[in-house]
Coordinates of C-alpha atoms and ligand atoms in Angstrom, one line a residue:
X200 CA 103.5 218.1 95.2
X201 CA 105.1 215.1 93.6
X202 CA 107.7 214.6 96.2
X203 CA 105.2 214.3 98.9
X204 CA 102.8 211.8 97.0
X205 CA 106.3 210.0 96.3
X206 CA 107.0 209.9 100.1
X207 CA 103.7 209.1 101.4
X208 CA 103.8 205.9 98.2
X209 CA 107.0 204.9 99.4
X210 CA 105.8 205.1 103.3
X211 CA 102.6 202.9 102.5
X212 CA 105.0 200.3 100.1
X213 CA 107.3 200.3 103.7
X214 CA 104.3 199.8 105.7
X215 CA 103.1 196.9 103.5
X216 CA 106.2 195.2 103.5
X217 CA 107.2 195.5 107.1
X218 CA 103.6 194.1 108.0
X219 CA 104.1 191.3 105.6
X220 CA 107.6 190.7 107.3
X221 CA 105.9 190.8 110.8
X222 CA 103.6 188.0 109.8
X223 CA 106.6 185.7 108.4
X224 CA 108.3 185.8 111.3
X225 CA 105.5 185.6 113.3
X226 CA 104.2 182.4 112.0
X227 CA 108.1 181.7 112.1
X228 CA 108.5 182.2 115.8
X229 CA 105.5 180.1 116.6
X230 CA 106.6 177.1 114.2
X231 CA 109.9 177.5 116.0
X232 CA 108.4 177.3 120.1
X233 CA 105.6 174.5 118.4
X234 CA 108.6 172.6 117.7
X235 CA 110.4 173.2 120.4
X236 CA 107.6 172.7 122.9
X237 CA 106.8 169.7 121.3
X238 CA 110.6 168.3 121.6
X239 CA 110.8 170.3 124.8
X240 CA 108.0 168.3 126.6
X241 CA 110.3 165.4 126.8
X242 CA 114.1 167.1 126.3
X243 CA 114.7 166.3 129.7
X244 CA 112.2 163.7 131.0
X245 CA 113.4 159.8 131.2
X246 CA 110.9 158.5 129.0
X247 CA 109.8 154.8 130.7
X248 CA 106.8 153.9 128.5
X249 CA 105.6 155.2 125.0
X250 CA 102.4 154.3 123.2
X251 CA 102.6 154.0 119.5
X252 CA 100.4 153.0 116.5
X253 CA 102.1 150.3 114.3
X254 CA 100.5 149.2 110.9
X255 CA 102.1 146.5 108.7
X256 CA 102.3 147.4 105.0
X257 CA 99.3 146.7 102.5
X258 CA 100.1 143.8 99.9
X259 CA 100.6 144.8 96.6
X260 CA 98.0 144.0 94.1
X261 CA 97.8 141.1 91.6
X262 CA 97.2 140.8 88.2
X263 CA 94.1 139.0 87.6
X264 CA 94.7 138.8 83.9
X265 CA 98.4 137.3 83.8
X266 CA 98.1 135.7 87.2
X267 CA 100.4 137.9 88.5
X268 CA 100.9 138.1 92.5
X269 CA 101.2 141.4 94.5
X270 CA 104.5 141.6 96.8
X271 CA 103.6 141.5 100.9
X272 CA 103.7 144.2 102.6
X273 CA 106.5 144.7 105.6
X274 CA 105.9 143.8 108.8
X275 CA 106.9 146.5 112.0
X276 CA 109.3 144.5 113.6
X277 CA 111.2 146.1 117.0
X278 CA 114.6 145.0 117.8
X279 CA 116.5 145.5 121.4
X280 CA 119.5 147.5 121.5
X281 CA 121.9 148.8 123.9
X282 CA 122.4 151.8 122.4
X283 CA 119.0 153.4 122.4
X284 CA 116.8 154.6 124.6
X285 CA 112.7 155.3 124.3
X286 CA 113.4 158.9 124.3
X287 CA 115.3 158.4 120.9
X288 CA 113.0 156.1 119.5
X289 CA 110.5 159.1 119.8
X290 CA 112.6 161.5 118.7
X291 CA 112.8 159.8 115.3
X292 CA 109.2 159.4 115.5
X293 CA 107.6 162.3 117.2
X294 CA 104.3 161.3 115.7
X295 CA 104.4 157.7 117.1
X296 CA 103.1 156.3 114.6
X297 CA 105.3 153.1 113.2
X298 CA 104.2 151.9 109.4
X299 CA 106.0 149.5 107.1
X300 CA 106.5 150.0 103.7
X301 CA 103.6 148.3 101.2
X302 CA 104.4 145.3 98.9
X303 CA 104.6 146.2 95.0
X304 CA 101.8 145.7 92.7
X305 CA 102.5 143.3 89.8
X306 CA 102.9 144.7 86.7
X307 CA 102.8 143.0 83.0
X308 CA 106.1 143.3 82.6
X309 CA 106.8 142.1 86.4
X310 CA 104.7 139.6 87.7
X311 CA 106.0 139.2 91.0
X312 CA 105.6 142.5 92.9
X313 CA 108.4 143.0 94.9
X314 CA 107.5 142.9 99.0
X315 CA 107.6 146.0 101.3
X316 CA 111.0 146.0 104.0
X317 CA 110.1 145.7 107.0
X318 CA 110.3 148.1 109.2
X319 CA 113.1 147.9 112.0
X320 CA 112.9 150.0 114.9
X321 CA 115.7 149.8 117.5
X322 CA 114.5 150.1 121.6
X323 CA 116.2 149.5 124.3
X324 CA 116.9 146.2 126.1
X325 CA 114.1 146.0 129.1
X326 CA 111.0 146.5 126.6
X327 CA 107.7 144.8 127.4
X328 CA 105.1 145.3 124.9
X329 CA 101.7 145.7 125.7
X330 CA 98.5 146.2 123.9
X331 CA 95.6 148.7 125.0
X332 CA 94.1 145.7 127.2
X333 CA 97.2 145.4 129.3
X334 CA 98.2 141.7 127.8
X335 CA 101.8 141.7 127.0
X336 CA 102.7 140.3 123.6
X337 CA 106.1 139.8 124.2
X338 CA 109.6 141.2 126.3
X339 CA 112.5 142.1 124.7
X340 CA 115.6 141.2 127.3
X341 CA 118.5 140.3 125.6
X342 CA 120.3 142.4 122.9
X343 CA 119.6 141.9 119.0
X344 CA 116.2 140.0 119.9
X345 CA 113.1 140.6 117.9
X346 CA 109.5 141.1 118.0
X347 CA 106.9 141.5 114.9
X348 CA 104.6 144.4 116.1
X349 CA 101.9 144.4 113.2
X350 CA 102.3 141.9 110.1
X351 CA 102.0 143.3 106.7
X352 CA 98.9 142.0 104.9
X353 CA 99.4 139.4 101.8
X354 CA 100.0 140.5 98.5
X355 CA 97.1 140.3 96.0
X356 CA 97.1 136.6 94.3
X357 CA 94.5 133.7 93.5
X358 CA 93.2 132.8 96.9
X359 CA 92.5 137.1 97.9
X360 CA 91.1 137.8 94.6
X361 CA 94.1 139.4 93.7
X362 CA 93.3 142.0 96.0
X363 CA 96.1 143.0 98.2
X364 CA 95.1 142.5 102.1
X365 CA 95.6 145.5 104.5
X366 CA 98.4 144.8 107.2
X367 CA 97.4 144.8 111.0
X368 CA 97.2 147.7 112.5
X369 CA 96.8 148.5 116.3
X370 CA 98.4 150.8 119.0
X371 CA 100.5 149.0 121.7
X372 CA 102.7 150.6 125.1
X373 CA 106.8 149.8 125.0
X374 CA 107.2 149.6 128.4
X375 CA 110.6 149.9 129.8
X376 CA 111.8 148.7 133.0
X377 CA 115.6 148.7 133.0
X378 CA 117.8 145.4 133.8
X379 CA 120.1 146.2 136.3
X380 CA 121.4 143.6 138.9
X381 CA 120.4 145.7 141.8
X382 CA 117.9 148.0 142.8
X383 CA 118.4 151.0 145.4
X384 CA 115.4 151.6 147.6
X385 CA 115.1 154.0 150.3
X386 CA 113.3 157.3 151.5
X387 CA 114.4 160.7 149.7
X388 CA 117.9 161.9 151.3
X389 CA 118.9 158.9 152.6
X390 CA 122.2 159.2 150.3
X391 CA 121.3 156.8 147.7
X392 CA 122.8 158.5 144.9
X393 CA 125.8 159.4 146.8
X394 CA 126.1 155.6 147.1
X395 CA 126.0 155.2 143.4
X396 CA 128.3 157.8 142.7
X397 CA 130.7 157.0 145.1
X398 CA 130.8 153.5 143.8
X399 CA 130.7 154.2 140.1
X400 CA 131.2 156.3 137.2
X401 CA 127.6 157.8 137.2
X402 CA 127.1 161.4 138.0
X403 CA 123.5 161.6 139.6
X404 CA 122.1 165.0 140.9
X405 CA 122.9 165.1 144.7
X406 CA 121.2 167.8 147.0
X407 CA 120.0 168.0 150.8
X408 CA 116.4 167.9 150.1
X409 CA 114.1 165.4 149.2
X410 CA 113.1 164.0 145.8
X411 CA 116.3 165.6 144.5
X412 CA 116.2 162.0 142.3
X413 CA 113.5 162.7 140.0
X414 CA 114.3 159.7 137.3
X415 CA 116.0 156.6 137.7
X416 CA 119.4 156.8 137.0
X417 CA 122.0 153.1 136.4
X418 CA 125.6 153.3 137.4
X419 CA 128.0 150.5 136.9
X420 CA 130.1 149.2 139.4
X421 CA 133.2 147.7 137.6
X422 CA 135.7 145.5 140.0
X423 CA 139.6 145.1 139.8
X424 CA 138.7 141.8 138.2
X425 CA 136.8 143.6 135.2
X426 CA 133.5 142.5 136.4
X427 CA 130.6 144.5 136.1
X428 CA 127.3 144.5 137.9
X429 CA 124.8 147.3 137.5
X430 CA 122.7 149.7 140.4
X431 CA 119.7 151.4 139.3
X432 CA 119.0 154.7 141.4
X433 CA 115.6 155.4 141.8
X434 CA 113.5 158.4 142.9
X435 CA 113.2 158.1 147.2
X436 CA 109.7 156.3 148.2
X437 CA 107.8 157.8 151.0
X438 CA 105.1 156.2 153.7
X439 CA 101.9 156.1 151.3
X440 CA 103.6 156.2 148.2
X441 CA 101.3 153.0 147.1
X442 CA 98.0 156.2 147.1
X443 CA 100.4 158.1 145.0
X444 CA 102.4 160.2 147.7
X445 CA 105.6 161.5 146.4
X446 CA 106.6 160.2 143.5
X447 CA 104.1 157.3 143.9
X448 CA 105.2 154.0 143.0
X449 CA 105.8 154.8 139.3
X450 CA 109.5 153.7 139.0
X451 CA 108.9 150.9 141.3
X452 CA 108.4 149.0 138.2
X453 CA 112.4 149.1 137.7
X454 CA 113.2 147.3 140.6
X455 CA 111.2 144.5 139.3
X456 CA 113.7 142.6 137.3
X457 CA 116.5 143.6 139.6
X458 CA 118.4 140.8 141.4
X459 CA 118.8 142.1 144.7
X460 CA 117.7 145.0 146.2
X461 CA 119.7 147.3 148.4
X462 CA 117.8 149.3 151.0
X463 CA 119.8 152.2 152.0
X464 CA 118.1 154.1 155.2
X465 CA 119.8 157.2 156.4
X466 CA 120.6 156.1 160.6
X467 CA 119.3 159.8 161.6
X468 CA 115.4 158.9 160.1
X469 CA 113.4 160.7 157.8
X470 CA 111.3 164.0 158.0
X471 CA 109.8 165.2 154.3
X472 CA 109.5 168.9 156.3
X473 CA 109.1 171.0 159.2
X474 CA 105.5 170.5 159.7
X475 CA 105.8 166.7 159.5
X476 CA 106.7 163.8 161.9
X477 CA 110.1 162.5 162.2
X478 CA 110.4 158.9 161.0
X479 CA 113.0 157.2 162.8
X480 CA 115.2 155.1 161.1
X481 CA 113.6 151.6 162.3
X482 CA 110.6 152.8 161.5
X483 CA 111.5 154.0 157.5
X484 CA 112.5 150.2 157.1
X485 CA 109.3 149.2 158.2
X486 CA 107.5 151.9 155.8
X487 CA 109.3 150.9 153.2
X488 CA 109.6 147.2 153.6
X489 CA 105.7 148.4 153.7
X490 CA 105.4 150.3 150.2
X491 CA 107.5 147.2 148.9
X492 CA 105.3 145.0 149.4
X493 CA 102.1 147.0 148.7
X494 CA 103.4 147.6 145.3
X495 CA 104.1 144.0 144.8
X496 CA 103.5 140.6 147.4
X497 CA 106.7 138.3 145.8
X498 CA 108.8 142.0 146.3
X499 CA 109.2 141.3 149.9
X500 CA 111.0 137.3 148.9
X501 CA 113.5 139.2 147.1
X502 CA 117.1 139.1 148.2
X503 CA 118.0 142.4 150.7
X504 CA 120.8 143.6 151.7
X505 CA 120.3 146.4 154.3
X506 CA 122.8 149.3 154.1
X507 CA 122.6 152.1 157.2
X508 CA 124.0 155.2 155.8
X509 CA 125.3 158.6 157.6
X510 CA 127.4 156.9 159.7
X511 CA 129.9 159.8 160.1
X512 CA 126.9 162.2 161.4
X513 CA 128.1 162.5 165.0
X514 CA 129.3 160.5 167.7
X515 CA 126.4 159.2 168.8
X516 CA 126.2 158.0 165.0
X517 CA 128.0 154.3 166.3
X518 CA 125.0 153.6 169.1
X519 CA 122.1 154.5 166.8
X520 CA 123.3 152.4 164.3
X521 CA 123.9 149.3 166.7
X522 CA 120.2 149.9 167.9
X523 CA 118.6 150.2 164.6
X524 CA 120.4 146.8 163.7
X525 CA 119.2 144.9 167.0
X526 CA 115.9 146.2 166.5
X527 CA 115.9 144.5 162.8
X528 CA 117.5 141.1 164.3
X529 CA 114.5 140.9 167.1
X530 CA 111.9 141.3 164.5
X531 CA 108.8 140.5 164.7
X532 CA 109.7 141.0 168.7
X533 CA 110.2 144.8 168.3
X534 CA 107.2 145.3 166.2
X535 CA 105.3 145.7 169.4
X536 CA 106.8 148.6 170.2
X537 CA 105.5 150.6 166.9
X538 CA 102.2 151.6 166.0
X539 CA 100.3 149.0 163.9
X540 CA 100.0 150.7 161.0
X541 CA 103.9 150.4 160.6
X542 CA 103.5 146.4 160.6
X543 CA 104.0 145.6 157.5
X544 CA 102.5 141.9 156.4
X545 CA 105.3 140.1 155.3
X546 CA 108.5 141.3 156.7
X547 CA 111.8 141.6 154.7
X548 CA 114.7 139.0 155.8
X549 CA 117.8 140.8 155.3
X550 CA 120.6 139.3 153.8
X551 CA 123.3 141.1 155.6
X552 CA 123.2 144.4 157.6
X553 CA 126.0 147.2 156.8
X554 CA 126.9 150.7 158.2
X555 CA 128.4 153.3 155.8
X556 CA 128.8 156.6 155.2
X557 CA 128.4 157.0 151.5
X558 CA 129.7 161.0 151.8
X559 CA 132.9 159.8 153.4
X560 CA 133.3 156.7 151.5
X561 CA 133.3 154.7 154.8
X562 CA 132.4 150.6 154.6
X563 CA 131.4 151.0 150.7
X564 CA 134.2 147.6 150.0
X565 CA 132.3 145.7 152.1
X566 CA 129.0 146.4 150.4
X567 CA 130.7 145.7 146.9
X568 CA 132.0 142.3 148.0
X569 CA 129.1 140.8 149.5
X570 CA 126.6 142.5 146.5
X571 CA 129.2 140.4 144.4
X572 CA 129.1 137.7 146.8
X573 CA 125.4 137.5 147.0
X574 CA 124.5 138.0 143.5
X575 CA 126.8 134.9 142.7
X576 CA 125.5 132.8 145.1
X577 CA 122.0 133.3 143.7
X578 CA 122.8 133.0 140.3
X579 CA 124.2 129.4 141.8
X580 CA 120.9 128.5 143.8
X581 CA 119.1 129.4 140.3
X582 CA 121.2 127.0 138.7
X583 CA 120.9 124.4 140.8
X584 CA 116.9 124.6 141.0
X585 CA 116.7 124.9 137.2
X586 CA 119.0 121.4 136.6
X587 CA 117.0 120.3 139.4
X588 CA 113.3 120.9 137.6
X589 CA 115.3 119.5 134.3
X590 CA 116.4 116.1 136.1
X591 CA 112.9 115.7 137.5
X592 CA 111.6 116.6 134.0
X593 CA 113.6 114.1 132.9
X594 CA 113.4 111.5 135.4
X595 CA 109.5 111.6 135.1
X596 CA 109.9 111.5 131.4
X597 CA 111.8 108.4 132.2
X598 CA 109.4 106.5 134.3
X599 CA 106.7 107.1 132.1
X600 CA 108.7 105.2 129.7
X601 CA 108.7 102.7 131.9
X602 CA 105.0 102.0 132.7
Ligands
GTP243 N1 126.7 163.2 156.5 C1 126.4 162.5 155.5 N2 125.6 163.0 154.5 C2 125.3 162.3 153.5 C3 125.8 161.0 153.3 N3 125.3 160.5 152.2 C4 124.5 161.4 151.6 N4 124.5 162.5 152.4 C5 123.8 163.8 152.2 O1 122.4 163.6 152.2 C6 121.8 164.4 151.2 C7 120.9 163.6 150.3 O2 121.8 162.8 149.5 P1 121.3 162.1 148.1 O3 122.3 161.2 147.7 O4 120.8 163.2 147.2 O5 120.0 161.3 148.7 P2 119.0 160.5 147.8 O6 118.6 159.3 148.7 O7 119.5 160.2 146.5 O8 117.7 161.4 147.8 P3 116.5 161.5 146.7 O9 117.1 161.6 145.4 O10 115.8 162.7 147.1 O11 115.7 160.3 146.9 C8 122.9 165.2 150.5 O12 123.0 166.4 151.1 C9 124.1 164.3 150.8 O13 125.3 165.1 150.8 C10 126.6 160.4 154.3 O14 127.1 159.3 154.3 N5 126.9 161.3 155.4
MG244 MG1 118.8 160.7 144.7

């Protein structure tokens, strides 16, 4: 009899413990996927814009008795970096939440509390901050600059009462939008990441169908000479992209602070699928010189360079590509032969006009030396206007001495 008793109290003692194993692990595993899903939601998503809650330390109290004076508290203060990126920045705060450390209270045997450190958060170059109502408090665009988020409050002394003041508190966006000097825009598949690979080191996803670009993506294209100048790739636009078609104008925002953008139109036109019109060529500049401009007026006064790609398609490749470029020369002319809604209000003046074929790595020098070319000579005009402004700043500060 005993054995049995013996078996069946070590069979419930198993049961027991195997149950109580079960559960560990269980609430193991889910910790584990919570975790992961939490870090997964962004593991491989180019993170543009991040909203985060930043309070300043509380000052440290006083002491009313010996007059003693709390320390400050620390103030959140973001600094721009080239090394970081917003997807780092959250992923050393997943919780988003940025607070700075408190001032010390003074003590009877220390008077003068100590103040809280500030908190430094690195982000990266490109950052505009904005609070909840959309006004921007400041930009960050040049490396090692600094911005003070949320002040920590005062420390506790005569004129608080000796009460240490909260620090501000409220919940702002970083909003990146990257500094490159030139922006790529064209319809999905037109080749505009086998542009930027084939003219630098970056390694973009390249595929026959569209929207293969799904986050923008810099490449830097370095000359003999050492010079540098960098192309941001961004996800293809499509006709109505402005009501959120396609990827919608979301990374248009990139292109904003870009020098000189670089329209790249595939000679052969556009179709997103079988069931949907062909685009022509002619008519994808028009669409897109119309999403430019929708998106933003001043968009269509920025410097273009018009680059026909595909050139090595066929041999009727040379003719198309000598009718799509005297179509663009007669503009507005050959605007009447396309439907109105293709007119787009302000029409695009292109800088220069090149064929290519990025696969083949056909024309690409020319390209690179008038970019070069062109980005130097505006950096020039800029110069020139801003002495200009300064001497007539200066000369009217002169003549109003002399009245
Ligand atoms: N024949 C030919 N094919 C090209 C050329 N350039 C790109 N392609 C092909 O066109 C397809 C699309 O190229 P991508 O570079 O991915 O196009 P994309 O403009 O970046 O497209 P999205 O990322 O979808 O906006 C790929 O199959 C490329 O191999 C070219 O000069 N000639
Ligand atoms: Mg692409």
């Amino acid at each position: 009899m005993a054995a049995p008793m013996s078996y069946k109290g070590y069979v419930v003692i198993k049961k027991l413990d195997l149950s109580k194993i079960l559960i560990r692990y269980a609430s193991k595993l889910r910790e584990a996927t919570d975790k992961s899903q939490s870090q997964g939601k962004h593991k491989n998503t180019f993170i543009d814009s991040l909203r985060v809650y930043v309070r300043g330390g509380a000052g440290g109290q006083g002491h009313p008795r010996f007059g003693g004076i709390g320390g400050d508290g620390g103030n959140v203060v973001i600094r721009a970096s080239k090394n970081t990126s917003l997807k780092s920045v959250f992923r050393l705060y997943p919780t988003k939440r940025f607070s700075a450390p408190t001032g010390k209270n003074s003590q009877k045997y220390r008077l003068l509390g100590d103040p809280g450190e500030n908190l430094k958060i690195d982000v990266p170059v490109g950052i505009s901050v904005q609070t909840d109502s959309g006004r921007v408090i400041g930009e960050l665009d040049t490396e090692g600059q600094e911005l003070v988020l949320a002040r920590g409050g005062k420390g506790g002394n005569p004129d608080n009462g000796f009460l240490g003041r909260k620090g501000e508190n409220r919940s702002v966006k970083l909003d990146l939008k990257l500094l490159a000097d030139i922006g790529l825009v064209g319809f999905p598949n037109a080749g505009k990441s086998t542009f930027l690979s084939a003219v630098s080191r970056a390694n973009p996803k390249i595929a026959a169908y569209p929207f293969t670009t799904i986050q923008p993506q810099l490449g830097i294209v370095e000359y003999p000479d050492s010079r540098r100048i960098s192309i941001a790739d961004l996800p293809g636009l499509i006709e109505g992209a402005h009501d959120n078609f396609g990827m919608g104008h979301r990374f248009l925002k990139h292109i904003e602070r870009t020098k000189l953008l670089l329209m790249l139109v595939d000679i052969n036109g556009f179709s997103l699928g079988v069931k949907y019109d062909l685009r022509t060529a002619f008519e994808t500049i028009l669409l897109l010189n119309k999403e430019l401009e929708l998106y933003m007026t001043d968009l269509t006064d920025r410097p273009t360079i018009l680059v026909l790609n595909k050139i090595d398609t066929d041999s009727t490749s040379e003719s198309k590509a000598d009718k799509i470029i005297q179509d663009v020369k007669n503009l507005p002319e050959t605007l009447k032969n396309v439907d109105n809604e293709l007119h787009p209000k302000s029409l695009l003046k292109f800088d220069d006009i090149f064929t290519i074929s990025a696969k083949e790595k056909l024309g690409l020098e020319c390209v690179l030396s008038c970019i070069r070319n062109r980005l130097d000579y505006y950096a020039e005009l800029k110069r020139t206007e801003s002495d200009r402004i300064k001497g007539d700043v200066v000369e009217e500060i002169f003549d109003k001495r002399l009245v």
